[in-house]
Short mmCIF file of N, CA, C and O in Angstrom, two decimals:
data_model
loop_
_atom_site.label_atom_id
_atom_site.label_comp_id
_atom_site.label_asym_id
_atom_site.label_seq_id
_atom_site.Cartn_x
_atom_site.Cartn_y
_atom_site.Cartn_z
N MET A 285 -14.88 -38.20 14.71
CA MET A 285 -15.48 -36.97 15.19
C MET A 285 -16.98 -37.19 15.35
O MET A 285 -17.63 -37.74 14.47
N LYS A 286 -17.51 -36.72 16.47
CA LYS A 286 -18.94 -36.81 16.74
C LYS A 286 -19.46 -35.41 17.06
O LYS A 286 -18.84 -34.67 17.81
N VAL A 287 -20.61 -35.06 16.48
CA VAL A 287 -21.22 -33.76 16.68
C VAL A 287 -22.63 -33.95 17.22
O VAL A 287 -23.43 -34.68 16.61
N ASP A 288 -22.94 -33.34 18.35
CA ASP A 288 -24.28 -33.34 18.92
C ASP A 288 -24.83 -31.92 18.81
O ASP A 288 -24.15 -30.96 19.19
N PHE A 289 -26.05 -31.78 18.31
CA PHE A 289 -26.62 -30.45 18.13
C PHE A 289 -28.15 -30.53 18.02
O PHE A 289 -28.70 -31.61 17.84
N LYS A 290 -28.79 -29.39 18.13
CA LYS A 290 -30.22 -29.26 17.90
C LYS A 290 -30.40 -28.41 16.65
O LYS A 290 -29.69 -27.41 16.49
N ALA A 291 -31.33 -28.82 15.80
CA ALA A 291 -31.55 -28.06 14.56
C ALA A 291 -32.99 -28.24 14.08
O ALA A 291 -33.62 -29.26 14.34
N GLU A 292 -33.45 -27.23 13.37
CA GLU A 292 -34.79 -27.26 12.78
C GLU A 292 -34.76 -28.01 11.45
O GLU A 292 -33.84 -27.81 10.63
N LEU A 293 -35.74 -28.86 11.23
CA LEU A 293 -35.87 -29.55 9.95
C LEU A 293 -36.42 -28.58 8.91
O LEU A 293 -37.33 -27.80 9.20
N TRP A 294 -35.85 -28.61 7.70
CA TRP A 294 -36.28 -27.73 6.63
C TRP A 294 -36.34 -28.50 5.33
O TRP A 294 -35.68 -29.53 5.17
N ILE A 295 -37.16 -28.00 4.41
CA ILE A 295 -37.33 -28.64 3.10
C ILE A 295 -36.50 -27.89 2.07
O ILE A 295 -36.52 -26.66 2.02
N TRP A 296 -35.77 -28.65 1.25
CA TRP A 296 -34.94 -28.08 0.20
C TRP A 296 -35.83 -27.39 -0.82
O TRP A 296 -36.70 -28.02 -1.43
N ASP A 297 -35.62 -26.09 -1.02
CA ASP A 297 -36.46 -25.30 -1.92
C ASP A 297 -36.50 -25.85 -3.34
O ASP A 297 -37.54 -25.81 -3.99
N ALA A 298 -35.37 -26.34 -3.84
CA ALA A 298 -35.30 -26.80 -5.22
C ALA A 298 -36.11 -28.08 -5.45
O ALA A 298 -36.44 -28.41 -6.58
N ARG A 299 -36.41 -28.81 -4.38
CA ARG A 299 -37.13 -30.08 -4.53
C ARG A 299 -38.34 -30.15 -3.61
O ARG A 299 -38.65 -31.19 -3.05
N ARG A 300 -39.05 -29.04 -3.43
CA ARG A 300 -40.20 -28.99 -2.52
C ARG A 300 -41.23 -30.08 -2.82
O ARG A 300 -41.82 -30.64 -1.91
N GLY A 301 -41.45 -30.37 -4.09
CA GLY A 301 -42.44 -31.38 -4.46
C GLY A 301 -42.07 -32.77 -3.97
O GLY A 301 -42.94 -33.61 -3.76
N ASP A 302 -40.78 -33.01 -3.79
CA ASP A 302 -40.31 -34.32 -3.33
C ASP A 302 -40.14 -34.36 -1.82
O ASP A 302 -39.84 -35.40 -1.27
N SER A 303 -40.31 -33.23 -1.16
CA SER A 303 -40.17 -33.06 0.30
C SER A 303 -38.84 -33.57 0.84
O SER A 303 -38.78 -34.25 1.85
N TRP A 304 -37.75 -33.22 0.15
CA TRP A 304 -36.41 -33.54 0.65
C TRP A 304 -36.20 -32.71 1.91
O TRP A 304 -36.22 -31.48 1.86
N THR A 305 -36.03 -33.38 3.04
CA THR A 305 -35.96 -32.70 4.33
C THR A 305 -34.56 -32.85 4.93
O THR A 305 -33.98 -33.93 4.88
N PHE A 306 -34.05 -31.75 5.48
CA PHE A 306 -32.69 -31.70 5.99
C PHE A 306 -32.63 -31.01 7.34
O PHE A 306 -33.56 -30.31 7.73
N VAL A 307 -31.49 -31.17 8.02
CA VAL A 307 -31.08 -30.31 9.13
C VAL A 307 -29.69 -29.81 8.76
O VAL A 307 -28.94 -30.47 8.05
N SER A 308 -29.36 -28.61 9.23
CA SER A 308 -28.03 -28.04 8.99
C SER A 308 -27.16 -28.25 10.22
O SER A 308 -27.59 -28.00 11.34
N LEU A 309 -25.94 -28.70 9.99
CA LEU A 309 -24.98 -28.82 11.08
C LEU A 309 -24.51 -27.42 11.48
O LEU A 309 -24.53 -26.51 10.66
N PRO A 310 -24.05 -27.26 12.71
CA PRO A 310 -23.51 -25.95 13.12
C PRO A 310 -22.32 -25.54 12.25
O PRO A 310 -21.52 -26.39 11.83
N ALA A 311 -22.19 -24.25 11.99
CA ALA A 311 -21.13 -23.73 11.12
C ALA A 311 -19.74 -24.08 11.63
O ALA A 311 -18.87 -24.48 10.85
N ASP A 312 -19.49 -23.95 12.93
CA ASP A 312 -18.16 -24.26 13.49
C ASP A 312 -17.81 -25.73 13.28
O ASP A 312 -16.67 -26.05 12.91
N ASP A 313 -18.76 -26.62 13.54
CA ASP A 313 -18.51 -28.04 13.34
C ASP A 313 -18.32 -28.36 11.87
O ASP A 313 -17.49 -29.19 11.50
N SER A 314 -19.07 -27.69 11.01
CA SER A 314 -18.92 -27.90 9.56
C SER A 314 -17.52 -27.51 9.10
O SER A 314 -16.92 -28.21 8.28
N GLU A 315 -17.00 -26.43 9.64
CA GLU A 315 -15.65 -26.00 9.29
C GLU A 315 -14.62 -27.05 9.72
O GLU A 315 -13.70 -27.38 8.97
N GLU A 316 -14.80 -27.60 10.91
CA GLU A 316 -13.89 -28.63 11.38
C GLU A 316 -13.98 -29.89 10.51
O GLU A 316 -12.96 -30.51 10.19
N ILE A 317 -15.18 -30.25 10.09
CA ILE A 317 -15.35 -31.41 9.21
C ILE A 317 -14.67 -31.16 7.88
O ILE A 317 -13.98 -32.03 7.35
N ARG A 318 -14.81 -29.95 7.33
CA ARG A 318 -14.13 -29.61 6.06
C ARG A 318 -12.62 -29.78 6.21
O ARG A 318 -11.95 -30.32 5.34
N ASP A 319 -12.07 -29.33 7.35
CA ASP A 319 -10.64 -29.45 7.58
C ASP A 319 -10.22 -30.93 7.69
O ASP A 319 -9.20 -31.33 7.15
N LEU A 320 -11.01 -31.72 8.40
CA LEU A 320 -10.69 -33.14 8.60
C LEU A 320 -10.77 -33.95 7.32
O LEU A 320 -10.04 -34.92 7.15
N THR A 321 -11.68 -33.58 6.43
CA THR A 321 -11.92 -34.38 5.23
C THR A 321 -11.30 -33.79 3.97
O THR A 321 -11.52 -34.31 2.87
N ALA A 322 -10.53 -32.73 4.10
CA ALA A 322 -9.91 -32.09 2.94
C ALA A 322 -9.09 -33.11 2.16
O ALA A 322 -8.34 -33.89 2.72
N GLY A 323 -9.30 -33.11 0.85
CA GLY A 323 -8.53 -33.98 -0.01
C GLY A 323 -9.12 -35.38 -0.17
O GLY A 323 -8.56 -36.19 -0.90
N GLN A 324 -10.22 -35.67 0.48
CA GLN A 324 -10.87 -36.97 0.31
C GLN A 324 -11.96 -36.82 -0.75
O GLN A 324 -13.03 -36.27 -0.46
N PRO A 325 -11.69 -37.29 -1.96
CA PRO A 325 -12.66 -37.09 -3.03
C PRO A 325 -13.89 -38.00 -2.89
O PRO A 325 -13.77 -39.21 -2.83
N ARG A 326 -15.05 -37.38 -2.74
CA ARG A 326 -16.33 -38.09 -2.73
C ARG A 326 -17.30 -37.23 -3.52
O ARG A 326 -17.17 -36.01 -3.57
N GLY A 327 -18.27 -37.86 -4.11
CA GLY A 327 -19.24 -37.15 -4.92
C GLY A 327 -19.91 -36.00 -4.20
O GLY A 327 -20.33 -36.14 -3.06
N PHE A 328 -19.95 -34.84 -4.84
CA PHE A 328 -20.60 -33.63 -4.33
C PHE A 328 -20.00 -33.15 -3.02
O PHE A 328 -20.64 -32.40 -2.28
N GLY A 329 -18.78 -33.59 -2.67
CA GLY A 329 -18.15 -33.17 -1.41
C GLY A 329 -18.75 -33.86 -0.20
O GLY A 329 -18.60 -33.39 0.93
N SER A 330 -19.45 -34.98 -0.43
CA SER A 330 -20.15 -35.66 0.66
C SER A 330 -19.18 -36.31 1.65
O SER A 330 -18.04 -36.60 1.33
N VAL A 331 -19.68 -36.53 2.85
CA VAL A 331 -18.93 -37.18 3.92
C VAL A 331 -19.85 -38.23 4.54
O VAL A 331 -20.98 -37.92 4.92
N ARG A 332 -19.37 -39.48 4.62
CA ARG A 332 -20.20 -40.55 5.19
C ARG A 332 -20.29 -40.40 6.70
O ARG A 332 -19.29 -40.12 7.36
N VAL A 333 -21.52 -40.59 7.22
CA VAL A 333 -21.77 -40.43 8.64
C VAL A 333 -22.75 -41.49 9.15
O VAL A 333 -23.47 -42.10 8.37
N ARG A 334 -22.75 -41.64 10.45
CA ARG A 334 -23.78 -42.38 11.17
C ARG A 334 -24.57 -41.32 11.90
O ARG A 334 -24.02 -40.54 12.69
N ALA A 335 -25.87 -41.23 11.62
CA ALA A 335 -26.71 -40.19 12.21
C ALA A 335 -27.71 -40.82 13.18
O ALA A 335 -28.16 -41.94 12.97
N THR A 336 -28.04 -40.07 14.22
CA THR A 336 -29.03 -40.51 15.20
C THR A 336 -29.94 -39.35 15.56
O THR A 336 -29.48 -38.24 15.83
N ILE A 337 -31.24 -39.63 15.52
CA ILE A 337 -32.26 -38.71 16.01
C ILE A 337 -33.20 -39.56 16.87
O ILE A 337 -33.77 -40.54 16.37
N GLY A 338 -33.31 -39.20 18.13
CA GLY A 338 -34.16 -39.98 19.03
C GLY A 338 -33.67 -41.42 19.10
O GLY A 338 -32.49 -41.68 19.29
N GLY A 339 -34.56 -42.37 18.87
CA GLY A 339 -34.21 -43.79 18.90
C GLY A 339 -33.84 -44.35 17.54
O GLY A 339 -33.66 -45.55 17.39
N SER A 340 -33.72 -43.48 16.54
CA SER A 340 -33.43 -43.92 15.17
C SER A 340 -32.01 -43.58 14.77
O SER A 340 -31.57 -42.45 14.95
N SER A 341 -31.30 -44.57 14.21
CA SER A 341 -29.94 -44.35 13.70
C SER A 341 -29.87 -44.89 12.28
O SER A 341 -30.52 -45.90 11.95
N TRP A 342 -29.07 -44.25 11.45
CA TRP A 342 -28.90 -44.71 10.08
C TRP A 342 -27.57 -44.21 9.54
O TRP A 342 -26.98 -43.28 10.06
N THR A 343 -27.11 -44.86 8.48
CA THR A 343 -25.88 -44.46 7.79
C THR A 343 -26.28 -43.70 6.54
O THR A 343 -27.14 -44.15 5.78
N THR A 344 -25.65 -42.56 6.33
CA THR A 344 -25.96 -41.70 5.19
C THR A 344 -24.75 -40.83 4.90
O THR A 344 -23.65 -41.13 5.36
N SER A 345 -24.94 -39.76 4.19
CA SER A 345 -23.88 -38.79 3.94
C SER A 345 -24.39 -37.40 4.23
O SER A 345 -25.59 -37.12 4.11
N ILE A 346 -23.48 -36.52 4.63
CA ILE A 346 -23.77 -35.10 4.76
C ILE A 346 -23.16 -34.42 3.54
O ILE A 346 -22.21 -34.93 2.94
N PHE A 347 -23.71 -33.27 3.18
CA PHE A 347 -23.28 -32.57 1.98
C PHE A 347 -23.03 -31.10 2.29
O PHE A 347 -23.78 -30.50 3.07
N PRO A 348 -22.00 -30.51 1.68
CA PRO A 348 -21.76 -29.08 1.90
C PRO A 348 -22.83 -28.25 1.20
O PRO A 348 -23.25 -28.57 0.09
N ASP A 349 -23.30 -27.22 1.86
CA ASP A 349 -24.27 -26.29 1.29
C ASP A 349 -23.65 -24.90 1.38
O ASP A 349 -23.59 -24.31 2.45
N SER A 350 -23.17 -24.40 0.25
CA SER A 350 -22.47 -23.12 0.26
C SER A 350 -23.39 -21.97 0.67
O SER A 350 -22.96 -21.00 1.27
N GLY A 351 -24.66 -22.06 0.36
CA GLY A 351 -25.60 -21.02 0.72
C GLY A 351 -25.79 -20.89 2.23
O GLY A 351 -26.00 -19.81 2.76
N ARG A 352 -25.68 -22.00 2.93
CA ARG A 352 -25.84 -22.01 4.39
C ARG A 352 -24.49 -21.97 5.10
O ARG A 352 -24.43 -21.77 6.31
N GLY A 353 -23.42 -22.23 4.35
CA GLY A 353 -22.09 -22.24 4.96
C GLY A 353 -21.91 -23.38 5.93
O GLY A 353 -21.15 -23.27 6.89
N ALA A 354 -22.60 -24.48 5.68
CA ALA A 354 -22.55 -25.62 6.60
C ALA A 354 -22.87 -26.90 5.84
O ALA A 354 -23.38 -26.87 4.71
N TYR A 355 -22.56 -28.01 6.48
CA TYR A 355 -23.00 -29.30 5.94
C TYR A 355 -24.47 -29.48 6.28
O TYR A 355 -24.96 -28.97 7.29
N VAL A 356 -25.17 -30.23 5.43
CA VAL A 356 -26.57 -30.55 5.68
C VAL A 356 -26.75 -32.06 5.70
O VAL A 356 -26.07 -32.79 4.97
N LEU A 357 -27.65 -32.50 6.56
CA LEU A 357 -27.95 -33.91 6.74
C LEU A 357 -29.35 -34.19 6.24
O LEU A 357 -30.32 -33.61 6.75
N PRO A 358 -29.50 -35.09 5.24
CA PRO A 358 -30.85 -35.46 4.82
C PRO A 358 -31.50 -36.35 5.88
O PRO A 358 -30.85 -37.25 6.41
N VAL A 359 -32.75 -36.08 6.18
CA VAL A 359 -33.50 -36.88 7.15
C VAL A 359 -34.62 -37.58 6.37
O VAL A 359 -35.62 -36.95 6.00
N LYS A 360 -34.43 -38.86 6.12
CA LYS A 360 -35.38 -39.58 5.28
C LYS A 360 -36.74 -39.75 5.95
O LYS A 360 -36.88 -39.65 7.17
N ARG A 361 -37.72 -39.99 5.11
CA ARG A 361 -39.11 -40.08 5.56
C ARG A 361 -39.30 -41.11 6.67
O ARG A 361 -40.02 -40.85 7.64
N ALA A 362 -38.66 -42.27 6.57
CA ALA A 362 -38.82 -43.31 7.58
C ALA A 362 -38.39 -42.81 8.96
O ALA A 362 -39.03 -43.13 9.98
N ILE A 363 -37.34 -42.02 9.00
CA ILE A 363 -36.86 -41.47 10.28
C ILE A 363 -37.84 -40.41 10.78
O ILE A 363 -38.20 -40.39 11.96
N ARG A 364 -38.28 -39.54 9.89
CA ARG A 364 -39.24 -38.50 10.30
C ARG A 364 -40.53 -39.12 10.84
O ARG A 364 -41.08 -38.67 11.84
N THR A 365 -40.98 -40.19 10.19
CA THR A 365 -42.20 -40.87 10.64
C THR A 365 -41.98 -41.54 11.99
O THR A 365 -42.79 -41.37 12.91
N ALA A 366 -40.87 -42.26 12.13
CA ALA A 366 -40.59 -42.97 13.38
C ALA A 366 -40.45 -42.01 14.56
O ALA A 366 -40.86 -42.32 15.68
N GLU A 367 -39.88 -40.84 14.30
CA GLU A 367 -39.63 -39.87 15.37
C GLU A 367 -40.71 -38.79 15.45
O GLU A 367 -40.58 -37.84 16.22
N LYS A 368 -41.75 -38.92 14.61
CA LYS A 368 -42.87 -37.97 14.60
C LYS A 368 -42.38 -36.53 14.39
O LYS A 368 -42.73 -35.62 15.14
N LEU A 369 -41.57 -36.35 13.33
CA LEU A 369 -41.00 -35.05 13.01
C LEU A 369 -41.49 -34.56 11.65
O LEU A 369 -41.73 -35.36 10.75
N ALA A 370 -41.60 -33.26 11.52
CA ALA A 370 -41.96 -32.63 10.25
C ALA A 370 -41.12 -31.37 10.09
O ALA A 370 -40.49 -30.89 11.05
N ALA A 371 -41.11 -30.83 8.88
CA ALA A 371 -40.39 -29.58 8.63
C ALA A 371 -40.87 -28.53 9.63
O ALA A 371 -42.06 -28.42 9.92
N GLY A 372 -39.90 -27.81 10.21
CA GLY A 372 -40.20 -26.79 11.21
C GLY A 372 -39.99 -27.28 12.63
O GLY A 372 -39.83 -26.47 13.54
N ASP A 373 -39.99 -28.60 12.83
CA ASP A 373 -39.71 -29.15 14.16
C ASP A 373 -38.22 -29.07 14.45
O ASP A 373 -37.39 -29.10 13.53
N VAL A 374 -37.86 -29.01 15.72
CA VAL A 374 -36.46 -29.01 16.13
C VAL A 374 -36.13 -30.39 16.68
O VAL A 374 -36.87 -30.93 17.50
N ALA A 375 -35.03 -30.96 16.18
CA ALA A 375 -34.61 -32.29 16.60
C ALA A 375 -33.23 -32.23 17.24
O ALA A 375 -32.41 -31.37 16.90
N THR A 376 -32.99 -33.15 18.17
CA THR A 376 -31.65 -33.34 18.72
C THR A 376 -30.97 -34.39 17.86
O THR A 376 -31.51 -35.48 17.68
N VAL A 377 -29.82 -34.04 17.32
CA VAL A 377 -29.15 -34.85 16.31
C VAL A 377 -27.73 -35.18 16.75
O VAL A 377 -27.05 -34.33 17.32
N THR A 378 -27.30 -36.41 16.46
CA THR A 378 -25.90 -36.79 16.61
C THR A 378 -25.40 -37.26 15.26
O THR A 378 -26.08 -38.05 14.59
N VAL A 379 -24.27 -36.73 14.83
CA VAL A 379 -23.65 -37.13 13.57
C VAL A 379 -22.22 -37.56 13.90
O VAL A 379 -21.46 -36.81 14.53
N GLU A 380 -21.87 -38.78 13.48
CA GLU A 380 -20.52 -39.30 13.69
C GLU A 380 -19.90 -39.62 12.35
O GLU A 380 -20.47 -40.38 11.55
N LEU A 381 -18.74 -39.03 12.06
CA LEU A 381 -18.06 -39.29 10.81
C LEU A 381 -17.54 -40.72 10.78
O LEU A 381 -17.02 -41.22 11.78
N ILE A 382 -17.69 -41.37 9.63
CA ILE A 382 -17.16 -42.72 9.43
C ILE A 382 -16.28 -42.70 8.18
O ILE A 382 -16.28 -41.73 7.42
N ASP A 383 -15.52 -43.75 8.00
CA ASP A 383 -14.64 -43.90 6.82
C ASP A 383 -13.52 -42.87 6.77
O ASP A 383 -13.06 -42.49 5.71
N LEU A 384 -13.07 -42.36 7.90
CA LEU A 384 -11.95 -41.41 7.89
C LEU A 384 -10.64 -42.15 7.99
O LEU A 384 -10.47 -43.08 8.64
#
């Protein structure tokens, strides 16, 4: 499964000092991912993905966020720097599930 979307980068409130930055996947796509990955035990409900923003791609995991009702993708500092992104910017993102 591959998901293409645009989303605003945001900082996780609980870890503001560490500047953990994320984008939220669309709710409909998150629901489909939950259905596809049901019963696959991974830490914190994570799902392994290949993510792409601009010219940068990396392998990471997405995590369910019950408060947002969607999966969230961490965007590491190296990617934000390479793509000249900061919290509040909108990025075009591709997330492809792996290990299914």
